[in-house]
Amino acid sequence: EPEVTQTPSHQVTQMGQEVILRCVPISNHLYFYWYRQILGQKVEFLVSFYNNEISEKSEIFDDQFSVERPDGSNFTLKIRSTKLEDSAMYFCASSEDRARNTIYFGEGSWLTVV
Amino acid sequence: RKEVEQDPGPFNVPEGATVAFNCTYSNSASQSFFWYRQDCRKEPKLLMSVYSSGNEDGRFTAQLNRASQYISLLIRDSKLSDSATYLCVVNSYNAGNMLTFGGGTRLMVKP
């Protein structure tokens, strides 16, 4: 079964450092997403991406965050200057289309900011 | 008011029991509804979509009541492997394909 893959699985970084989380969505999918889950809290939407631009973003996705599809396969989330409260599991996801298609999640990248 | 609200549990049930989870959502424009399952520190995985007429998948039955903005999940003949957190998830297409998650209900099935 095709799957969304994410790297790294776990990263520890110092406050103020830049972090890039990488994702390879399922190959025929057109919509890509980042969600995050702070430990013990619910999964929260960050951003959706289609046709090389952001479709929607939440209030969490402020100027410290950016997304990019640098080539035909990778989809990245960059956090410019990490804060302690950015510590969370970050899930990449993809879907074939926008309307009513199942969204498939990667296994997540666990980010710890110290 | 929370957008998607669930009883956090935990629900502790013996193997073989029937257990039901409920969920309410606040956005009346919501159009698609799902139950996801999440194991500890793992990604959410789709358990089943929820249709207006109700639907069943093996031991799992989901119901939707649009008038009351209420979704349910029934698990029959619980297995140890059903132990997980069950996430009620809503998609409002006026917000793109953005999923809104409930906080989850934790189920622990004991031998």
Coordinates of C-alpha atoms in Angstrom, one line a residue:
Chain A
E1 CA 0.0 0.0 0.0
P2 CA 1.4 3.4 -0.9
E3 CA 2.3 5.6 2.0
V4 CA 3.4 9.1 3.0
T5 CA 7.0 9.0 4.3
Q6 CA 8.5 11.6 6.7
T7 CA 12.0 12.4 7.8
P8 CA 13.4 12.8 10.4
S9 CA 11.4 10.7 12.7
H10 CA 12.7 12.6 15.7
Q11 CA 14.7 15.8 15.9
V12 CA 16.0 17.8 18.9
T13 CA 16.9 21.4 18.2
Q14 CA 17.8 24.4 20.2
M15 CA 15.4 27.3 20.6
G16 CA 16.0 29.8 17.8
Q17 CA 17.3 27.3 15.3
E18 CA 15.8 26.7 12.0
V19 CA 14.2 23.2 11.3
I20 CA 13.2 21.6 8.1
L21 CA 10.9 18.6 8.2
R22 CA 10.6 16.6 5.0
C23 CA 7.8 14.5 3.5
V24 CA 7.3 12.4 0.4
P25 CA 3.6 12.3 -0.3
I26 CA 1.9 9.5 -2.2
S27 CA 3.0 9.8 -5.8
N28 CA -0.4 10.4 -7.5
H29 CA -1.7 12.8 -4.9
L30 CA -2.2 16.4 -5.6
Y31 CA -3.0 17.9 -2.2
F32 CA -0.5 18.1 0.6
Y33 CA -0.9 19.0 4.2
W34 CA 0.9 19.6 7.5
Y35 CA -0.8 18.9 10.8
R36 CA 0.7 19.0 14.3
Q37 CA -0.1 17.4 17.6
I38 CA 1.3 18.8 20.8
L39 CA 1.8 16.0 23.4
G40 CA -1.6 15.2 25.0
Q41 CA -3.5 17.5 22.8
K42 CA -5.6 17.2 19.6
V43 CA -4.3 17.1 16.1
E44 CA -4.4 20.6 14.6
F45 CA -4.4 21.7 10.9
L46 CA -1.5 23.9 9.9
V47 CA -1.5 24.3 6.1
S48 CA -2.7 22.8 2.8
F49 CA -0.8 23.1 -0.5
Y50 CA -1.9 22.6 -4.0
N51 CA -0.5 23.4 -7.4
N52 CA 2.7 24.8 -5.8
E53 CA 0.9 27.3 -3.5
I54 CA -0.8 27.4 -0.2
S55 CA -4.5 26.7 -0.3
E56 CA -5.4 27.3 3.3
K57 CA -3.6 27.9 6.5
S58 CA -4.5 28.1 10.1
E59 CA -3.8 30.8 12.7
I60 CA -1.0 28.6 13.9
F61 CA 0.8 28.9 10.6
D62 CA 2.4 32.3 11.2
D63 CA 5.4 34.0 9.5
Q64 CA 7.8 31.5 11.3
F65 CA 6.4 28.7 9.1
S66 CA 6.8 28.1 5.4
V67 CA 6.2 25.2 3.1
E68 CA 7.8 24.3 -0.2
R69 CA 7.8 21.6 -2.8
P70 CA 11.4 21.9 -4.0
D71 CA 11.2 19.1 -6.5
G72 CA 8.6 16.6 -7.9
S73 CA 8.6 14.4 -4.8
N74 CA 9.4 16.3 -1.6
F75 CA 7.2 18.5 0.5
T76 CA 8.9 20.4 3.3
L77 CA 7.9 22.4 6.4
K78 CA 10.4 25.0 7.6
I79 CA 10.2 26.6 11.0
R80 CA 12.5 29.6 10.9
S81 CA 13.3 30.3 14.5
T82 CA 11.9 27.5 16.7
K83 CA 10.3 28.2 20.1
L84 CA 9.7 25.9 23.0
E85 CA 6.0 25.7 22.1
D86 CA 6.8 24.3 18.7
S87 CA 7.7 21.0 20.3
A88 CA 5.1 18.6 18.9
M89 CA 4.6 15.7 16.5
Y90 CA 4.3 17.1 12.9
F91 CA 2.3 15.0 10.5
C92 CA 2.5 15.3 6.8
A93 CA -0.5 14.1 4.8
S94 CA -1.7 13.9 1.2
S95 CA -4.9 13.3 -0.7
E96 CA -5.6 12.5 -4.3
D97 CA -8.0 15.4 -4.7
R98 CA -9.6 18.0 -2.6
A99 CA -13.2 17.0 -2.4
R100 CA -14.1 14.1 -0.2
N101 CA -10.9 12.1 -0.7
T102 CA -9.3 10.3 2.1
I103 CA -6.4 12.0 3.6
Y104 CA -3.4 9.7 4.4
F105 CA -1.0 10.6 7.1
G106 CA 2.7 9.9 7.4
E107 CA 4.1 8.5 10.6
G108 CA 5.1 11.9 11.9
S109 CA 8.3 13.8 12.8
W110 CA 8.7 14.4 16.5
L111 CA 10.3 17.8 17.1
T112 CA 11.7 18.6 20.5
V113 CA 12.8 22.2 21.1
V114 CA 15.1 22.7 24.1
Chain B
R1 CA -17.4 26.0 22.3
K2 CA -15.0 23.4 20.9
E3 CA -15.5 22.6 17.2
V4 CA -15.5 18.9 17.7
E5 CA -16.1 17.6 21.2
Q6 CA -15.6 14.1 22.5
D7 CA -15.5 12.5 26.0
P8 CA -11.8 11.8 26.6
G9 CA -12.5 8.6 28.5
P10 CA -10.7 6.3 29.2
F11 CA -13.3 3.7 28.5
N12 CA -12.1 0.5 30.2
V13 CA -14.0 -2.6 28.9
P14 CA -13.4 -6.3 29.0
E15 CA -12.8 -8.3 25.8
G16 CA -16.0 -9.1 24.0
A17 CA -17.9 -6.0 25.3
T18 CA -19.8 -3.6 23.1
V19 CA -18.7 0.0 23.5
A20 CA -20.1 3.3 22.1
F21 CA -18.4 6.6 21.6
N22 CA -20.1 9.9 20.9
C23 CA -19.0 13.1 19.3
T24 CA -20.7 16.5 18.7
Y25 CA -19.6 19.1 16.2
S26 CA -20.4 22.8 16.1
N27 CA -20.1 23.8 12.4
S28 CA -23.5 23.1 10.8
A29 CA -21.8 23.5 7.4
S30 CA -19.7 20.4 8.0
Q31 CA -20.1 17.9 5.1
S32 CA -17.9 14.9 5.7
F33 CA -17.4 12.9 8.9
F34 CA -14.9 10.3 9.9
W35 CA -13.6 8.2 12.7
Y36 CA -9.8 7.8 12.8
R37 CA -7.9 5.6 15.2
Q38 CA -4.6 6.7 16.7
D39 CA -2.3 4.5 18.6
C40 CA 0.1 6.0 21.2
R41 CA 2.6 8.4 19.4
K42 CA 1.5 7.2 16.0
E43 CA -0.2 8.8 13.1
P44 CA -4.0 8.9 12.8
K45 CA -5.4 6.2 10.6
L46 CA -8.8 6.3 8.9
L47 CA -11.1 3.8 10.6
M48 CA -14.2 4.6 8.6
S49 CA -16.1 7.4 7.0
V50 CA -19.6 8.2 8.4
Y51 CA -22.5 8.5 6.1
S52 CA -25.9 10.0 6.7
S53 CA -27.7 6.7 6.4
G54 CA -25.3 5.1 8.9
N55 CA -22.7 2.5 7.9
E56 CA -21.1 -0.7 9.2
D57 CA -17.7 -2.2 8.6
G58 CA -17.4 -5.5 10.4
R59 CA -17.6 -4.9 14.1
F60 CA -17.8 -1.2 13.7
T61 CA -20.9 0.8 13.1
A62 CA -21.0 4.6 12.6
Q63 CA -24.1 6.9 12.8
L64 CA -24.6 10.5 11.9
N65 CA -27.4 12.8 13.1
R66 CA -27.1 16.0 11.2
A67 CA -30.0 17.7 13.0
S68 CA -28.3 17.2 16.3
Q69 CA -24.8 17.5 14.9
Y70 CA -23.9 14.2 16.5
I71 CA -21.8 11.3 15.4
S72 CA -21.4 7.9 17.1
L73 CA -19.2 4.9 16.8
L74 CA -20.2 1.5 18.1
I75 CA -17.6 -1.3 18.5
R76 CA -19.0 -4.8 19.0
D77 CA -17.1 -7.8 20.4
S78 CA -14.1 -5.7 21.5
K79 CA -10.6 -7.1 20.9
L80 CA -7.5 -6.3 22.8
S81 CA -6.1 -4.8 19.6
D82 CA -9.0 -2.3 19.6
S83 CA -7.2 -0.4 22.5
A84 CA -6.4 3.0 21.0
T85 CA -7.6 6.6 20.9
Y86 CA -10.6 7.1 18.6
L87 CA -10.7 10.5 16.9
C88 CA -13.9 12.1 15.6
V89 CA -13.0 14.1 12.6
V90 CA -15.1 16.6 10.6
N91 CA -14.4 18.2 7.2
S92 CA -16.0 21.5 6.2
Y93 CA -15.5 22.1 2.5
N94 CA -16.0 25.8 3.0
A95 CA -12.6 25.6 4.7
G96 CA -11.0 23.5 1.9
N97 CA -10.1 20.0 2.7
M98 CA -9.2 20.8 6.2
L99 CA -9.9 18.2 8.8
T100 CA -11.0 19.3 12.3
F101 CA -10.1 16.8 14.9
G102 CA -11.8 16.1 18.2
G103 CA -9.6 15.5 21.2
G104 CA -10.1 11.7 21.0
T105 CA -11.7 9.1 23.2
R106 CA -9.3 6.6 24.7
L107 CA -10.4 2.9 24.8
M108 CA -8.6 0.2 26.8
V109 CA -9.8 -3.3 26.3
K110 CA -8.7 -5.7 29.0
P111 CA -8.5 -9.5 29.0

